[in-house]
Coordinates of C-alpha atoms in Angstrom, one line a residue:
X1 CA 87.4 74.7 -14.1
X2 CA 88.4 78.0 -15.2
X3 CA 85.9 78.9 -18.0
X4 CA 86.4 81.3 -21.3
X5 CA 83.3 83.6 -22.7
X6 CA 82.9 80.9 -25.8
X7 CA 82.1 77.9 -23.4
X8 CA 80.1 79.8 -20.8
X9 CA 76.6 79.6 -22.1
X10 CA 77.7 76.1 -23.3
X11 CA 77.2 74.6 -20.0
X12 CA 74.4 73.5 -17.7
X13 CA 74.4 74.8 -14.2
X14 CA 72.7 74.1 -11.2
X15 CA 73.6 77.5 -9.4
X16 CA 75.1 80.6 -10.5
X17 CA 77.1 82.4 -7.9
X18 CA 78.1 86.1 -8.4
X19 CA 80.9 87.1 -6.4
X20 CA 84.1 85.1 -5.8
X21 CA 84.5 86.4 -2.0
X22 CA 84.3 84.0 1.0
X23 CA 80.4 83.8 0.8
X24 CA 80.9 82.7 -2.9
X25 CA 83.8 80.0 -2.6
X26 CA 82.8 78.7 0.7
X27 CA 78.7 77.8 -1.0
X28 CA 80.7 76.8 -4.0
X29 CA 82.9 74.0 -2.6
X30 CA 80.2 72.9 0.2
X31 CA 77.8 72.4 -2.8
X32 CA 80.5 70.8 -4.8
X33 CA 80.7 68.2 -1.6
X34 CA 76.7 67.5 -2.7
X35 CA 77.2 66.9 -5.8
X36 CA 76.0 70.0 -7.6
X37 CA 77.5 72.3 -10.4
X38 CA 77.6 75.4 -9.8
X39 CA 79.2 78.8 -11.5
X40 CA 81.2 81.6 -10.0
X41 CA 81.5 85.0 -12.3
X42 CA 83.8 87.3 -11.0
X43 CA 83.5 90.8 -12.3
X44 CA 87.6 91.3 -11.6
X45 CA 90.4 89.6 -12.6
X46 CA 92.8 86.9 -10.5
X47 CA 94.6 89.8 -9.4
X48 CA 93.5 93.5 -8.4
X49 CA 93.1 95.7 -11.1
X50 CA 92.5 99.7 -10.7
X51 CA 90.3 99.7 -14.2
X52 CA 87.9 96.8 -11.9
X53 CA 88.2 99.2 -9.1
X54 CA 86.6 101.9 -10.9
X55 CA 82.9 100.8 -11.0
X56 CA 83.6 101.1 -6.9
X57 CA 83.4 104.4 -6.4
X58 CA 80.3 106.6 -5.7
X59 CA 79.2 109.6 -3.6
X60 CA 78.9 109.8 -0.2
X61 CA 76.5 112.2 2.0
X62 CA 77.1 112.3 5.9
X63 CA 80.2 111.4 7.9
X64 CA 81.5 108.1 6.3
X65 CA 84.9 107.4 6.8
X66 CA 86.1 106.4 3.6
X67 CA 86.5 106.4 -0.1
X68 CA 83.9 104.0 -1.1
X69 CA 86.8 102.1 -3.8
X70 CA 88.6 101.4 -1.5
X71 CA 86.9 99.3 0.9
X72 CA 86.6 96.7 -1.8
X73 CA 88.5 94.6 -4.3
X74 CA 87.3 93.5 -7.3
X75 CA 89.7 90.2 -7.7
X76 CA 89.1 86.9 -7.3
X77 CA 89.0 85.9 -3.2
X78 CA 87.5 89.1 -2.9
X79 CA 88.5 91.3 0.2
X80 CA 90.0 88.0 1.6
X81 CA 93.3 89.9 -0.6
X82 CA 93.5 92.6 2.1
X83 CA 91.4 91.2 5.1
X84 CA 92.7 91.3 8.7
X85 CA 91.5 87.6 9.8
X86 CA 89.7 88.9 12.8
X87 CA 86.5 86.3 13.8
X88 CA 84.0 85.5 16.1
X89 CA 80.5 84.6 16.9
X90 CA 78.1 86.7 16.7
X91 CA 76.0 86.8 20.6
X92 CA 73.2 85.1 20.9
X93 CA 70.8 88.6 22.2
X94 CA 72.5 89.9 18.4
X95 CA 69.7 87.1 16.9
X96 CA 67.2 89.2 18.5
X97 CA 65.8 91.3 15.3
X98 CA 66.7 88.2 13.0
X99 CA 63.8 86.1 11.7
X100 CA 66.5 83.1 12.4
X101 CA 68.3 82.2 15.9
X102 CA 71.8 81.5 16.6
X103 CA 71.4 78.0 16.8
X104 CA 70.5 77.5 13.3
X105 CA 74.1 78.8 12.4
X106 CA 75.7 77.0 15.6
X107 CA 75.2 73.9 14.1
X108 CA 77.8 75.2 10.9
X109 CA 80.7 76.4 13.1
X110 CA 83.0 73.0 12.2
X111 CA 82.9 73.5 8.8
X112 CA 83.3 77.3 8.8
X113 CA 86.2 77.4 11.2
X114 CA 87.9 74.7 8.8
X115 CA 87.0 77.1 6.1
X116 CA 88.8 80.0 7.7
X117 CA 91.8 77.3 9.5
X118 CA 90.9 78.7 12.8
X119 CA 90.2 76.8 16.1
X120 CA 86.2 76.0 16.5
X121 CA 85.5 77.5 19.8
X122 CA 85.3 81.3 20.9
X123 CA 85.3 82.2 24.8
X124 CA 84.4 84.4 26.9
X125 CA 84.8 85.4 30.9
X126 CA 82.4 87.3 32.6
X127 CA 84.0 90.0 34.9
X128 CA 81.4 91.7 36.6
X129 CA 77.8 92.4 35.8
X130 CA 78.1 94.3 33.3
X131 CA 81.4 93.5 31.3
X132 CA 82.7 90.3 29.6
X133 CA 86.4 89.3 28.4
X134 CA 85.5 87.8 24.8
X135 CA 88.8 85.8 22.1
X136 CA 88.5 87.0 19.0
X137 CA 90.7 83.6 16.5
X138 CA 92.6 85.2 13.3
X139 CA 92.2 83.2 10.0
X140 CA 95.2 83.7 7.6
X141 CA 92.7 82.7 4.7
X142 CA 93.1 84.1 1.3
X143 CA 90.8 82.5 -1.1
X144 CA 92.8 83.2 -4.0
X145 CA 96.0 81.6 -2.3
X146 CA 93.6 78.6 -0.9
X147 CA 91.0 77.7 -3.3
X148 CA 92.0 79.1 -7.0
X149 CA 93.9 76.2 -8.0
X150 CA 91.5 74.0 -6.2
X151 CA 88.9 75.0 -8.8
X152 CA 91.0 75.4 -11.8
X153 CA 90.6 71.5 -11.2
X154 CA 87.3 70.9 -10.1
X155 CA 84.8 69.5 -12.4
X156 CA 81.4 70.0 -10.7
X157 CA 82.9 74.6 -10.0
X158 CA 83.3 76.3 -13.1
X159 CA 84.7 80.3 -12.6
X160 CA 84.6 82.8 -15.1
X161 CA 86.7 86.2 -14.7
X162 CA 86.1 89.6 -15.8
X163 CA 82.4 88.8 -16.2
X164 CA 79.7 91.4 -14.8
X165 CA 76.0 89.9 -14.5
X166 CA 74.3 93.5 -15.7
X167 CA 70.2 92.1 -16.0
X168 CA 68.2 89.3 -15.2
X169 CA 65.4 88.1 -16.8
X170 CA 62.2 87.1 -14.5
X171 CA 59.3 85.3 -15.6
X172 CA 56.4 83.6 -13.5
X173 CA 58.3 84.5 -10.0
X174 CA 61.4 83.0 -11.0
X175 CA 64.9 84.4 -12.5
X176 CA 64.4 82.9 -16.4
X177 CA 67.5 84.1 -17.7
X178 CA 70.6 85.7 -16.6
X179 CA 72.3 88.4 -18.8
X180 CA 76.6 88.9 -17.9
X181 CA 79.0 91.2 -19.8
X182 CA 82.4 89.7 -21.0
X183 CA 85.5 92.1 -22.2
X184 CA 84.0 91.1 -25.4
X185 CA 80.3 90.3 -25.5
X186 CA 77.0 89.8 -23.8
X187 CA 75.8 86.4 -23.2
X188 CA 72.5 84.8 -21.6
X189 CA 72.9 81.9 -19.4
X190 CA 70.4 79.7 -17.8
X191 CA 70.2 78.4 -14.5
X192 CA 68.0 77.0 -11.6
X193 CA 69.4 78.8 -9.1
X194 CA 71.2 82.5 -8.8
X195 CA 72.9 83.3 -5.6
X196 CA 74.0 86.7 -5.3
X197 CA 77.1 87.2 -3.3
X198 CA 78.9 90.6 -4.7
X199 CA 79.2 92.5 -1.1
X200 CA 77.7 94.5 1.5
X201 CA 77.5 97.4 -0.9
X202 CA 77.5 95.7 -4.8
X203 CA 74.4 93.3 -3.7
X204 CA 72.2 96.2 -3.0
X205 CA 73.4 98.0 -6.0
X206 CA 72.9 95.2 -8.6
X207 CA 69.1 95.0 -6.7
X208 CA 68.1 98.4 -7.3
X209 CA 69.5 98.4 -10.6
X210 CA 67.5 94.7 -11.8
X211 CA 64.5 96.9 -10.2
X212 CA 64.7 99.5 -12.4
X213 CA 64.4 96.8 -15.5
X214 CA 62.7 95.1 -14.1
X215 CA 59.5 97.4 -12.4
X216 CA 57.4 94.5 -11.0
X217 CA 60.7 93.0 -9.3
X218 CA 60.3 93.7 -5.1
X219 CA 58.5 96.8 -5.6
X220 CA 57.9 97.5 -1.8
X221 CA 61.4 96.1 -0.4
X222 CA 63.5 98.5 1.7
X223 CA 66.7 97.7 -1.2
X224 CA 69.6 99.7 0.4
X225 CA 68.1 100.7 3.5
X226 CA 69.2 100.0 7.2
X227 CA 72.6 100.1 5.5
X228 CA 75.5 99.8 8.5
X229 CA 79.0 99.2 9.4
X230 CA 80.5 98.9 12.4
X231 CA 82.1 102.4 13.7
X232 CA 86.3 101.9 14.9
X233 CA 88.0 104.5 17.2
X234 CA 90.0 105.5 20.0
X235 CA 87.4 105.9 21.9
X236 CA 89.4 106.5 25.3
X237 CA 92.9 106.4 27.0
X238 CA 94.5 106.9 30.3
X239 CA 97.6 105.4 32.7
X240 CA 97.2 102.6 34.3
X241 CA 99.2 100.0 36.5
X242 CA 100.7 97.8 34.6
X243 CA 101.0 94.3 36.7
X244 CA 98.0 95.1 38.3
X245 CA 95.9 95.0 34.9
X246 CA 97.6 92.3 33.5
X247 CA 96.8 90.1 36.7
X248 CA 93.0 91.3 37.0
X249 CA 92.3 90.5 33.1
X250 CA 93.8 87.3 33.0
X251 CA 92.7 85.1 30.7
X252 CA 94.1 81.6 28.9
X253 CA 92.4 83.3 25.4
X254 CA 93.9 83.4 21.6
X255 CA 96.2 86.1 21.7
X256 CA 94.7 88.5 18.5
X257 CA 97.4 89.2 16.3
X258 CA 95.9 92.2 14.4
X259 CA 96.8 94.3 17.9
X260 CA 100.3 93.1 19.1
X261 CA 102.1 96.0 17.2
X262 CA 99.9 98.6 19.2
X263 CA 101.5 97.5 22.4
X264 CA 102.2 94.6 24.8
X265 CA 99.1 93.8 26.4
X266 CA 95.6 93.3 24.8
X267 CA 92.5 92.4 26.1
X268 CA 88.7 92.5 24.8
X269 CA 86.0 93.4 26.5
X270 CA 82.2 93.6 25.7
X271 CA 79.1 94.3 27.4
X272 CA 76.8 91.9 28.9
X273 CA 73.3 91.6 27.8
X274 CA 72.2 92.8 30.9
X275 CA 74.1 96.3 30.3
X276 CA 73.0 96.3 27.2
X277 CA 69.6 96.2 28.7
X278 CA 70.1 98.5 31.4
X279 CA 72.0 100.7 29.7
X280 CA 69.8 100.9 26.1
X281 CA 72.6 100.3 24.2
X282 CA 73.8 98.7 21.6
X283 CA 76.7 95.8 21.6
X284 CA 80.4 96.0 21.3
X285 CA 84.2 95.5 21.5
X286 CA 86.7 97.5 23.2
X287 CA 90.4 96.3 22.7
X288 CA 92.1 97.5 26.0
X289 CA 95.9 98.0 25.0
X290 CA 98.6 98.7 27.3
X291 CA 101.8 100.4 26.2
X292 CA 105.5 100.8 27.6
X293 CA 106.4 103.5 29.6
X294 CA 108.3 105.2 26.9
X295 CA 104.7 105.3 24.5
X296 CA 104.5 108.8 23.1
X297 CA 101.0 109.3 24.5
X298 CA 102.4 108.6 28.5
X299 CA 103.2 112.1 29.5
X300 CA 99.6 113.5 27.6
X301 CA 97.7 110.8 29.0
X302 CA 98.9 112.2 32.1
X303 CA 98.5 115.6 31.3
X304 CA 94.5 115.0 30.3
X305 CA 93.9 113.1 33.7
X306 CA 95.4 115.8 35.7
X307 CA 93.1 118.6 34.1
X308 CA 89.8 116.5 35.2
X309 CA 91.2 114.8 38.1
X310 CA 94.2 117.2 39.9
X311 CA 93.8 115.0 43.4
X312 CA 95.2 112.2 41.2
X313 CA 98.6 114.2 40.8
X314 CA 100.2 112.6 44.1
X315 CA 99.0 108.7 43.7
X316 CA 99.9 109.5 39.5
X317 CA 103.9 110.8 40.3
X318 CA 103.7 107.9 43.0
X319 CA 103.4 105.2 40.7
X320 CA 106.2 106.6 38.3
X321 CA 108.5 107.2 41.0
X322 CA 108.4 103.2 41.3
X323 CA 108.2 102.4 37.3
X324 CA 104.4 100.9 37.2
X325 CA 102.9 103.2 35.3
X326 CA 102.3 102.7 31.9
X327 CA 99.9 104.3 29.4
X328 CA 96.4 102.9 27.9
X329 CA 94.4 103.2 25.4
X330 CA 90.5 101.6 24.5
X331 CA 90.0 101.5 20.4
X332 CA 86.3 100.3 20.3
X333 CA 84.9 98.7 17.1
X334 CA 81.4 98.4 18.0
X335 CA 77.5 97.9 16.4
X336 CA 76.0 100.7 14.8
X337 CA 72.1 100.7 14.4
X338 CA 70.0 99.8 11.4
X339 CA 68.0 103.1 10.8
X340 CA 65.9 103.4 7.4
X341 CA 67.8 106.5 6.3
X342 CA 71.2 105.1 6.2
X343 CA 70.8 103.8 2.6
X344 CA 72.1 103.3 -0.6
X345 CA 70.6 104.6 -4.6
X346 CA 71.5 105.1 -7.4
X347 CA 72.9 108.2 -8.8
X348 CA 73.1 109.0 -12.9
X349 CA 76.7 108.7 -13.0
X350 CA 77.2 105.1 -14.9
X351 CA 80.4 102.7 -15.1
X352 CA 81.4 100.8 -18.3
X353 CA 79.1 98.4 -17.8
X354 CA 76.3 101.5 -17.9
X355 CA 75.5 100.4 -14.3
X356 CA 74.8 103.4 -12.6
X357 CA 76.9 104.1 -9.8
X358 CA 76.0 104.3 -6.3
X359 CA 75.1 107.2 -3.3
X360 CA 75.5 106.5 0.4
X361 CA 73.5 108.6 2.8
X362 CA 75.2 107.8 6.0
X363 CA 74.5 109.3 9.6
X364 CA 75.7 108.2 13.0
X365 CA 72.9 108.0 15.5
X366 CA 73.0 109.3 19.4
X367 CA 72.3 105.6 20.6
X368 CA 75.6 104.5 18.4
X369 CA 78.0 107.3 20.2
X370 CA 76.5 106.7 23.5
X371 CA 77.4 102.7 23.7
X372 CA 81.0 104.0 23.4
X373 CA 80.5 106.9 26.1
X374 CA 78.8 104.1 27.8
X375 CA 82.2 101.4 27.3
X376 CA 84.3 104.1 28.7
X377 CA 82.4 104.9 31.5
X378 CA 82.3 101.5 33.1
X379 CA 86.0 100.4 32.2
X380 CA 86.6 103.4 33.8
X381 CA 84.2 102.3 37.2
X382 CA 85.6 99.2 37.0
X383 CA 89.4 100.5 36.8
X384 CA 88.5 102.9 40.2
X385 CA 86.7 100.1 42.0
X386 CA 90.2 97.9 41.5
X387 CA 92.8 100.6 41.9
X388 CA 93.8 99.7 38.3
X389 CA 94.6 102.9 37.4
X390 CA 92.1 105.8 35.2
X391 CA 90.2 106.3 31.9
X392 CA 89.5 109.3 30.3
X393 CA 86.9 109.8 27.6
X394 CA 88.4 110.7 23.8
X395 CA 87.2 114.1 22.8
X396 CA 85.9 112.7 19.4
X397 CA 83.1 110.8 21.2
X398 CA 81.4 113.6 22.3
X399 CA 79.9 115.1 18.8
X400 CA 77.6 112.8 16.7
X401 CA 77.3 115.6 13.9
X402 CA 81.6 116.0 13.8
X403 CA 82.4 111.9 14.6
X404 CA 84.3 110.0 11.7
X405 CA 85.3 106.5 12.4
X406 CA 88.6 105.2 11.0
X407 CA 87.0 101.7 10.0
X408 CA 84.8 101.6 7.1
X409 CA 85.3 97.9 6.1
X410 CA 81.9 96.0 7.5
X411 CA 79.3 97.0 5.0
X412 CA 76.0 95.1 6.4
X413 CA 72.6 95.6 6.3
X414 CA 70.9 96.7 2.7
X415 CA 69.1 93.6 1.3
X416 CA 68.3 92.6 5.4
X417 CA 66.6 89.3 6.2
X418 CA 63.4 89.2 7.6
X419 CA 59.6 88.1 7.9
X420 CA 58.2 90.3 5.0
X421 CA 58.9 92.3 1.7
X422 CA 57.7 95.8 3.9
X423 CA 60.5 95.7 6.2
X424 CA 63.2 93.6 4.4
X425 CA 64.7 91.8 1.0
X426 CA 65.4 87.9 1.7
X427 CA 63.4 85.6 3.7
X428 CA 65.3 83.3 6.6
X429 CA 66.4 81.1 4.0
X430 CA 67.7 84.4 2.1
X431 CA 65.7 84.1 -0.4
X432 CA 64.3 87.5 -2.6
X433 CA 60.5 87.8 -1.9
X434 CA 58.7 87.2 -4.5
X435 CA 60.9 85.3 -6.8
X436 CA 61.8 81.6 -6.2
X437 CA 64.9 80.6 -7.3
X438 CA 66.5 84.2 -6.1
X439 CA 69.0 84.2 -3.4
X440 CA 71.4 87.0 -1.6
X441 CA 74.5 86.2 0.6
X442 CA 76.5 88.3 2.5
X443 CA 76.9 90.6 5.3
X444 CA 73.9 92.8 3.5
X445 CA 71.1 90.5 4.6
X446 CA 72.2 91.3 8.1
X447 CA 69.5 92.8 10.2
X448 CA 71.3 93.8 13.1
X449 CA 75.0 93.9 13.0
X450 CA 76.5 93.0 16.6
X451 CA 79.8 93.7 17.2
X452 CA 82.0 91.2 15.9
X453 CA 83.6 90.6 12.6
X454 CA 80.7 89.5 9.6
X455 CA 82.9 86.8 7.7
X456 CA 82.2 84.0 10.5
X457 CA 78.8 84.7 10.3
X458 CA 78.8 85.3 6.6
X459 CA 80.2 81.6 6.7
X460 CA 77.8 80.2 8.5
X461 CA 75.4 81.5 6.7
X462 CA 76.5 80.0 2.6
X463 CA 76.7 76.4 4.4
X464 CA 73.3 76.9 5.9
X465 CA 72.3 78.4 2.3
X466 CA 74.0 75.1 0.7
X467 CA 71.6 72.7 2.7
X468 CA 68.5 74.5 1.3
X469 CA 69.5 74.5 -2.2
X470 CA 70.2 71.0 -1.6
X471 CA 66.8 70.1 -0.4
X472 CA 65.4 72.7 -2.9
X473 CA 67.1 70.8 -5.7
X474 CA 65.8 67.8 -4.7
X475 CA 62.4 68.7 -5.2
X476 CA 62.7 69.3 -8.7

C-alpha cells in the first residue's frame, strides 16, 4: 500500500525499512510471507530525480574512480534501475574474517535466486593448482518493474516516497522513536523494529550523523571505516590462438551477457585458495575475452609483445600467416582490502534535509595491485605452459599512487559485521551494538569483500535477517 504523509504515523508497524533497494524489498516481501507489517520509506521518488540525486554527492580524497552521485539512485528499486545483473556466490575462504560462515547463507540460495529469476546453482572448474573457471548467472531484475505494483496492493507492506528518516530517538538501548522528513512536514513514527537498508555509502552516513545526536549512540564503533569496493580494469592483454583457447577453457557454464559486446569468447577465471595462500593475495575475477582478428588493439597487442619478447616475432607472423591469431584482453574486477583509513565522515557542507554531506578518504593498497600483477602472471604461465599464446601486463598496474579503477559501483564495508563494537558496527545477526531493536543491511556490513558481485549476498543476507526478526517478534 502506497502511503501519503497524513496516514503515515497513523499506522502500526512491526518493522520499518529505509531504503527501497533489493536488501529492502527482498526483507519486505519475505516478512510479508510471515505475517508481519512492515514499512518501506524511500527518500526518492518512483522514478530518478536529479533534485533526490543531489544529497549524493560529497568529496572525495585519494584515487576513487568516480563522482560519488553517480554511483547511486535515489528511486524506488534502488540501483536495481541501472544494475548490470551480474551474481554469484561469494567463496567459502571469503567467510574467513566474518563472524558468520557461508553455510548460514547457503541455506537462502532458493529463495534469493527466485528473487533475482536466476538459476540456483553457480559452478566452477578447477584448471590447475592455482586457477579456477567460475559462471557468473545475470538477473534481469528491476524492483521497480517487479515489485511496485505488487505492493501498491499488499496489505501487510506499506511504502512511502520522498520521505528521508533524518533522527532517531533511543531510549533504554532501544530506537524509541523514529523522526522522517516529508516534502511537507516532519513526523514521528513508532516501531519495534528499524532496519536500515539505504546503501554501501547512505547507511554509514545516516550512522555518523544519528551519532552526532545522539552522543551515547556506538561511541567506539569504527562507522565508515574499512570502507571498500571492488577495483575494475584492464588489467592485461596479448594475442593468443584462438581455437586453441577456446578448446582448453571449455566449459558447459552460463554464458555472462554483460561481456558478449567486448568480443566473442569469455571466460572467468579466479584464484584458488591455495594461491591465494601461497601467493598472499587477495581473491578475484579476471574475464578473459577474445576478440576477432580485425579488433583495433591486434596489431598493438603485437607491437607491446614484440618489445618484451622479440624471439616471439617468427612463432607471432607464423600464426597470422595461417589466420589463428586473434587478440586478448583480461578486465579484472577483483577484492580490495578492508584497511581502517579507507573511510567515510562527515564534512560541514549540508543537503536539504541539513544532513551533512559526506567525505571519502580512499587509497588503493600494494596487496590490492599485486593480486592483479599476480592474475596476470599466472594466466600468462599457464598460456606458455599450453602454447596458448602470450599475456602482457597493462601499464596501469604497475603504480598504486597513479591507479584509477573504472568501476566504482560495489560500495561495502563501513558499518562491518563482526564480534565487538571496537572493531565493527552490527553483530552476526546485524544488529547495531548496543541497541536492540537496531538493524543494518547491505553490502556495508561486509567485512571482507571477495570478488564477486554483493547483491546475491546482500540477498542472502535480508532473508536470513527476516528469520531473526521473526523469532525476535515472537518473543515479545
Amino acid at each position: 500500500m502506497i502511503l501519503s504523509d497524513n496516514k503515515i504515523h497513523k499506522i502500526s508497524y512491526d518493522v520499518i525499512i529505509c531504503g527501497s533497494g533489493p536488501a529492502g524489498v527482498s526483507l519486505a516481501l519475505d516478512l510479508e510471507r510471515k505475517g508481519i507489517k512492515s514499512l518501506i520509506i524511500e527518500a526518492g521518488d518512483e522514478f530518478y530525480s536529479e533534485e533526490s540525486q543531489k544529497k549524493y554527492t560529497g568529496e572525495v580524497v585519494g584515487n576513487f574512480p568516480k563522482d560519488l552521485s553517480l554511483l547511486r539512485l535515489s528511486q524506488f528499486g534502488g540501483t536495481t534501475g541501472h544494475w548490470g545483473g551480474a551474481c554469484r556466490t561469494l567463496d567459502n575462504y571469503d567467510f574467513d574474517q566474518w563472524p558468520i560462515k557461508k553455510n548460514s547463507l547457503d541455506k537462502f540460495k532458493i529463495p534469493t535466486s527466485k528473487f533475482l529469476n536466476i538459476q540456483t546453482d553457480f559452478g566452477e572448474k578447477q584448471i590447475n593448482s592455482n586457477l579456477k573457471i567460475v559462471e557468473f548467472h545475470q538477473s534481469d531484475l528491476r524492483v521497480y518493474e517487479k515489485y511496485y505494483e505488487y505492493i501498491k496492493k499488499s496489505k501487510n507492506i506499506f511504502l512511502i516516497l520522498n520521505t528521508s528518516i533524518i533522527n532517531i530517538s533511543i531510549k533504554d538501548k532501544k530506537v524509541e522513536t523514529i523522526e522522517v522528513k516529508t516534502p511537507s512536514k516532519r513526523i514521528t513514527i513508532n516501531s519495534r523494529f528499524l532496519i536500515l537498508a539505504c546503501g554501501g555509502i547512505e547507511n554509514s552516513r545516516l550512522l555518523l550523523w544519528f551519532r552526532e545526536n545522539n552522543h551515547s549512540f556506538l561511541k567506539k564503533s569504527p562507522i565508515g571505516n574499512y570502507w571498500m569496493e571492488h577495483p575494475f580494469k584492464l588489467i592485461g592483454s596479448g594475442i593468443a590462438n584462438f581455437s586453441k583457447v577456446k578448446d582448453n577453457f571449455k566449459n558447459n557454464f552460463f554464458s555472462f551477457d554483460n561481456f558478449r559486446n567486448w568480443g566473442n569468447f569469455t571466460v572467468s577465471l579466479s584464484p584458488t585458495k591455495k594461491m591465494i595462500q601461497n601467493k598472499k593475495i587477495l581473491n578475484s575475477t579476471v574475464f578473459l575475452t577474445l576478440h576477432d582478428r580485425d579488433n583495433n588493439t591486434l596489431k598493438n597487442n603485437i607491437k607491446d609483445l614484440l618489445c618484451v619478447a622479440p624471439k616471439l616475432s617468427t612463432q607471432i607472423l607464423d600464426l597470422f600467416d595461417r589466420k589463428l591469431l586473434c587478440g586478448l584482453s583480461l578486465s579484472s574486477s577483483w577484492e580490495q582490502d578492508a584497511e581502517i583509513f579507507n573511510k567515510i565522515s562527515l564534512t560541514e557542507k549540508i543537503d536539504n534535509l541539513g544532513i551533512p554531506k559526506i567525505k571519502l578518504n580512499y587509497k588503493i593498497s600494494d596487496k590490492t595491485i599485486n593480486t592483479a600483477q599476480q592474475m596476470v602472471n599466472q594466466i600468462g604461465d599457464y598460456f606458455i605452459s599450453y602454447n596458448l599464446g602470450r599475456i602482457g601486463l597493462d601499464k596501469d598496474i604497475l603504480n598504486t599512487e597513479k591507479f584509477i579503477s573504472d568501476a566504482g559501483y560495489h560500495h561495502l564495508g563501513g558499518t562491518r559485521m563482526g564480534l565487538n563494537e571496537n572493531d565493527s558496527v552490527v553483530d552476526k545477526n546485524l544488529k547495531i551494538f548496543g541497541v536492540e531493536n537496531f538493524y543494518v543491511l547491505g553490502s556495508s556490513v561486509f567485512p571482507s569483500g571477495g570478488h564477486a558481485n554483493p547483491t546475491y549476498t546482500i540477498i542472502q543476507l535480508a532473508y536470513r535477517l527476516s528469520e531473526h526478526l521473526k523469532e525476535k517478534l515472537l518473543k515479545i
